[in-house]
Amino acid sequence: EIVMTQSPATLSVSPGERATLSCRASQSVSSNLAWYQQKPGQAPRLLIYGASTRATGIPARFSGSGSGAEFTLTISSLQSEDFALYYCQQYINWPPITFGQGTRLEIK
Amino acid sequence: QVQLQESGPGLVKPSETLSLTCAVSGYSISSGYYWGWIRLPPGKGLEWIGSIFHSGITYYNASLKSRVTISVDTSKNQFSLKLSSVTAADTALYYCARLQGFGEFWGQGTLVTVSS
């Protein structure tokens, strides 16, 4: 099973600044990587799939990069609604699919 | 717009079977895609439980495989989860999703607590 490791566990950033979240896979997943945003009481929201393709309706300030085993989610200018929990997920040759443990993005 | 809605008991006794149903609207399950279940235990991360195709092909998380059954009812456009012999460790928010690789559409989730 491929293990996904996200860092940092918590990231404190001021509104308007850039946030960079990292995700590492225990082996190559090529570009089969998705990012989700989750807020309390809500379902996960797909942000990025294919490592860098924004899902429908996702603002351009969200961008994904990377391939192989190292990935990054960048939020270029943080808005108040962006403070949430973020998960990465691999799906190469699924099943299984596995998620990272999450990064909590909080207001500095 | 594809919408999913979970339903089922919010409280299950230890050793009993957890049963949830996911009703899908805005898309016919028979048209394709895999559909799946994911859970979020308190204080932990997301865990994939399993997925099913409209033909009935299923894939399960190896750690839960002996206790999990996912089935589909195309006539009702819904799919279901059964998890047997539950313990407190199965207490979680349970989500259904259109889950082919990644999850594009998700239900709002339903909290299931295992307690006597």
GROMACS .gro file of C-alpha atoms in nm:
model
  224
    1GLU     CA    1   0.000   0.000   0.000
    2ILE     CA    2   0.127   0.345  -0.092
    3VAL     CA    3   0.166   0.571   0.211
    4MET     CA    4   0.099   0.942   0.165
    5THR     CA    5   0.271   1.187   0.399
    6GLN     CA    6   0.166   1.550   0.420
    7SER     CA    7   0.365   1.835   0.568
    8PRO     CA    8   0.338   2.037   0.772
    9ALA     CA    9   0.058   1.908   0.993
   10THR     CA   10  -0.046   2.267   1.061
   11LEU     CA   11   0.040   2.575   0.856
   12SER     CA   12  -0.021   2.927   0.985
   13VAL     CA   13  -0.044   3.193   0.715
   14SER     CA   14  -0.185   3.546   0.702
   15PRO     CA   15  -0.471   3.633   0.465
   16GLY     CA   16  -0.340   3.758   0.132
   17GLU     CA   17  -0.019   3.560   0.160
   18ARG     CA   18   0.083   3.243  -0.025
   19ALA     CA   19   0.043   2.898   0.125
   20THR     CA   20   0.244   2.597   0.013
   21LEU     CA   21   0.137   2.248   0.121
   22SER     CA   22   0.343   1.937   0.055
   23CYS     CA   23   0.255   1.575  -0.008
   24ARG     CA   24   0.499   1.288  -0.049
   25ALA     CA   25   0.423   0.934  -0.167
   26SER     CA   26   0.616   0.628  -0.047
   27GLN     CA   27   0.661   0.534  -0.414
   28SER     CA   28   0.592   0.696  -0.748
   29VAL     CA   29   0.227   0.765  -0.827
   30SER     CA   30   0.312   0.941  -1.154
   31SER     CA   31   0.052   1.220  -1.181
   32ASN     CA   32  -0.229   1.022  -1.016
   33LEU     CA   33  -0.267   1.264  -0.729
   34ALA     CA   34  -0.568   1.461  -0.607
   35TRP     CA   35  -0.610   1.738  -0.351
   36TYR     CA   36  -0.920   1.803  -0.142
   37GLN     CA   37  -1.035   2.081   0.087
   38GLN     CA   38  -1.253   1.999   0.387
   39LYS     CA   39  -1.429   2.237   0.624
   40PRO     CA   40  -1.602   2.135   0.948
   41GLY     CA   41  -1.938   1.974   0.883
   42GLN     CA   42  -1.883   1.960   0.510
   43ALA     CA   43  -1.783   1.690   0.264
   44PRO     CA   44  -1.438   1.697   0.109
   45ARG     CA   45  -1.428   1.919  -0.200
   46LEU     CA   46  -1.214   1.812  -0.494
   47LEU     CA   47  -0.966   2.086  -0.581
   48ILE     CA   48  -0.707   1.924  -0.806
   49TYR     CA   49  -0.675   1.594  -0.992
   50GLY     CA   50  -0.404   1.463  -1.219
   51ALA     CA   51  -0.163   1.651  -0.990
   52SER     CA   52  -0.226   1.984  -1.161
   53THR     CA   53  -0.575   2.001  -1.318
   54ARG     CA   54  -0.821   2.220  -1.132
   55ALA     CA   55  -1.164   2.067  -1.079
   56THR     CA   56  -1.474   2.244  -1.206
   57GLY     CA   57  -1.538   2.575  -1.034
   58ILE     CA   58  -1.210   2.587  -0.842
   59PRO     CA   59  -1.054   2.936  -0.836
   60ALA     CA   60  -0.729   2.996  -1.020
   61ARG     CA   61  -0.549   3.083  -0.696
   62PHE     CA   62  -0.534   2.707  -0.629
   63SER     CA   63  -0.260   2.529  -0.820
   64GLY     CA   64  -0.105   2.185  -0.800
   65SER     CA   65   0.235   2.072  -0.914
   66GLY     CA   66   0.468   1.777  -0.899
   67SER     CA   67   0.490   1.423  -1.030
   68GLY     CA   68   0.636   1.095  -0.919
   69ALA     CA   69   0.647   1.109  -0.541
   70GLU     CA   70   0.661   1.481  -0.455
   71PHE     CA   71   0.366   1.714  -0.487
   72THR     CA   72   0.271   2.067  -0.388
   73LEU     CA   73  -0.056   2.252  -0.350
   74THR     CA   74  -0.016   2.628  -0.368
   75ILE     CA   75  -0.278   2.884  -0.276
   76SER     CA   76  -0.150   3.209  -0.420
   77SER     CA   77  -0.336   3.469  -0.211
   78LEU     CA   78  -0.523   3.330   0.084
   79GLN     CA   79  -0.886   3.427   0.127
   80SER     CA   80  -1.075   3.383   0.452
   81GLU     CA   81  -1.268   3.090   0.309
   82ASP     CA   82  -0.947   2.900   0.231
   83PHE     CA   83  -0.863   2.826   0.595
   84ALA     CA   84  -0.952   2.459   0.620
   85LEU     CA   85  -0.813   2.107   0.621
   86TYR     CA   86  -0.641   1.982   0.305
   87TYR     CA   87  -0.584   1.621   0.201
   88CYS     CA   88  -0.385   1.466  -0.079
   89GLN     CA   89  -0.485   1.129  -0.225
   90GLN     CA   90  -0.315   0.889  -0.467
   91TYR     CA   91  -0.499   0.671  -0.714
   92ILE     CA   92  -0.237   0.506  -0.931
   93ASN     CA   93  -0.347   0.156  -1.020
   94TRP     CA   94  -0.630   0.181  -0.769
   95PRO     CA   95  -0.750   0.001  -0.566
   96PRO     CA   96  -0.657   0.081  -0.307
   97ILE     CA   97  -0.665   0.457  -0.287
   98THR     CA   98  -0.490   0.619   0.006
   99PHE     CA   99  -0.505   0.963   0.163
  100GLY     CA  100  -0.250   1.171   0.346
  101GLN     CA  101  -0.322   1.255   0.707
  102GLY     CA  102  -0.406   1.615   0.622
  103THR     CA  103  -0.264   1.965   0.665
  104ARG     CA  104  -0.461   2.216   0.869
  105LEU     CA  105  -0.431   2.567   0.723
  106GLU     CA  106  -0.498   2.823   0.993
  107ILE     CA  107  -0.503   3.199   1.014
  108LYS     CA  108  -0.183   3.354   1.144
  109GLN     CA  109  -2.545   1.822  -1.106
  110VAL     CA  110  -2.463   1.490  -0.944
  111GLN     CA  111  -2.583   1.467  -0.585
  112LEU     CA  112  -2.537   1.194  -0.328
  113GLN     CA  113  -2.715   1.150   0.003
  114GLU     CA  114  -2.625   0.901   0.276
  115SER     CA  115  -2.887   0.753   0.507
  116GLY     CA  116  -2.893   0.500   0.787
  117PRO     CA  117  -2.887   0.461   1.164
  118GLY     CA  118  -2.665   0.700   1.353
  119LEU     CA  119  -2.612   0.459   1.642
  120VAL     CA  120  -2.506   0.096   1.615
  121LYS     CA  121  -2.431  -0.144   1.899
  122PRO     CA  122  -2.096  -0.318   1.923
  123SER     CA  123  -2.079  -0.652   1.736
  124GLU     CA  124  -2.377  -0.557   1.519
  125THR     CA  125  -2.383  -0.461   1.150
  126LEU     CA  126  -2.364  -0.104   1.028
  127SER     CA  127  -2.585  -0.043   0.724
  128LEU     CA  128  -2.585   0.271   0.513
  129THR     CA  129  -2.739   0.362   0.179
  130CYS     CA  130  -2.633   0.627  -0.069
  131ALA     CA  131  -2.900   0.768  -0.299
  132VAL     CA  132  -2.769   0.920  -0.620
  133SER     CA  133  -2.949   1.188  -0.823
  134GLY     CA  134  -2.852   1.375  -1.136
  135TYR     CA  135  -2.670   1.077  -1.282
  136SER     CA  136  -2.762   0.716  -1.354
  137ILE     CA  137  -2.533   0.470  -1.177
  138SER     CA  138  -2.588   0.237  -1.475
  139SER     CA  139  -2.416   0.489  -1.701
  140GLY     CA  140  -2.077   0.414  -1.550
  141TYR     CA  141  -1.817   0.521  -1.296
  142TYR     CA  142  -1.726   0.355  -0.972
  143TRP     CA  143  -1.908   0.456  -0.655
  144GLY     CA  144  -1.757   0.424  -0.313
  145TRP     CA  145  -1.750   0.474   0.060
  146ILE     CA  146  -1.495   0.666   0.263
  147ARG     CA  147  -1.491   0.735   0.636
  148LEU     CA  148  -1.340   0.990   0.869
  149PRO     CA  149  -1.285   0.863   1.224
  150PRO     CA  150  -1.265   1.132   1.495
  151GLY     CA  151  -0.918   1.279   1.515
  152LYS     CA  152  -0.793   1.076   1.219
  153GLY     CA  153  -0.765   1.105   0.841
  154LEU     CA  154  -0.980   0.986   0.556
  155GLU     CA  155  -0.997   0.610   0.495
  156TRP     CA  156  -1.121   0.448   0.176
  157ILE     CA  157  -1.358   0.159   0.254
  158GLY     CA  158  -1.441   0.026  -0.090
  159SER     CA  159  -1.589   0.089  -0.434
  160ILE     CA  160  -1.843  -0.071  -0.666
  161PHE     CA  161  -1.920  -0.055  -1.039
  162HIS     CA  162  -2.277  -0.074  -1.169
  163SER     CA  163  -2.213  -0.431  -1.283
  164GLY     CA  164  -2.144  -0.526  -0.925
  165ILE     CA  165  -1.766  -0.545  -0.942
  166THR     CA  166  -1.633  -0.450  -0.602
  167TYR     CA  167  -1.301  -0.353  -0.448
  168TYR     CA  168  -1.243  -0.332  -0.075
  169ASN     CA  169  -0.981  -0.194   0.160
  170ALA     CA  170  -0.776  -0.497   0.262
  171SER     CA  171  -0.793  -0.398   0.628
  172LEU     CA  172  -1.174  -0.412   0.625
  173LYS     CA  173  -1.238  -0.670   0.355
  174SER     CA  174  -1.349  -0.949   0.588
  175ARG     CA  175  -1.627  -0.730   0.731
  176VAL     CA  176  -1.739  -0.516   0.435
  177THR     CA  177  -2.003  -0.568   0.170
  178ILE     CA  178  -2.092  -0.301  -0.086
  179SER     CA  179  -2.387  -0.359  -0.316
  180VAL     CA  180  -2.568  -0.163  -0.585
  181ASP     CA  181  -2.936  -0.131  -0.677
  182THR     CA  182  -2.951   0.026  -1.021
  183SER     CA  183  -3.333   0.025  -1.022
  184LYS     CA  184  -3.328   0.263  -0.724
  185ASN     CA  185  -3.008   0.439  -0.836
  186GLN     CA  186  -2.842   0.374  -0.503
  187PHE     CA  187  -2.566   0.171  -0.346
  188SER     CA  188  -2.517   0.041   0.004
  189LEU     CA  189  -2.256  -0.039   0.265
  190LYS     CA  190  -2.267  -0.311   0.526
  191LEU     CA  191  -1.993  -0.336   0.788
  192SER     CA  192  -2.025  -0.628   1.025
  193SER     CA  193  -1.899  -0.690   1.378
  194VAL     CA  194  -1.849  -0.321   1.449
  195THR     CA  195  -1.648  -0.186   1.740
  196ALA     CA  196  -1.589   0.163   1.877
  197ALA     CA  197  -1.308   0.195   1.623
  198ASP     CA  198  -1.573   0.205   1.349
  199THR     CA  199  -1.723   0.526   1.487
  200ALA     CA  200  -1.679   0.779   1.208
  201LEU     CA  201  -1.831   1.015   0.958
  202TYR     CA  202  -1.921   0.799   0.660
  203TYR     CA  203  -1.924   0.952   0.312
  204CYS     CA  204  -2.037   0.812  -0.019
  205ALA     CA  205  -1.885   0.945  -0.338
  206ARG     CA  206  -1.852   0.896  -0.709
  207LEU     CA  207  -1.508   0.748  -0.669
  208GLN     CA  208  -1.325   0.645  -0.982
  209GLY     CA  209  -0.969   0.707  -0.877
  210PHE     CA  210  -1.048   1.041  -0.724
  211GLY     CA  211  -1.379   1.158  -0.577
  212GLU     CA  212  -1.548   1.427  -0.783
  213PHE     CA  213  -1.886   1.423  -0.610
  214TRP     CA  214  -1.948   1.349  -0.242
  215GLY     CA  215  -2.242   1.319  -0.009
  216GLN     CA  216  -2.258   1.539   0.300
  217GLY     CA  217  -2.168   1.250   0.525
  218THR     CA  218  -2.346   1.074   0.807
  219LEU     CA  219  -2.213   1.022   1.158
  220VAL     CA  220  -2.225   0.666   1.285
  221THR     CA  221  -2.148   0.604   1.649
  222VAL     CA  222  -2.080   0.255   1.779
  223SER     CA  223  -2.191   0.234   2.139
  224SER     CA  224  -2.406   0.019   2.363
   0.00000   0.00000   0.00000
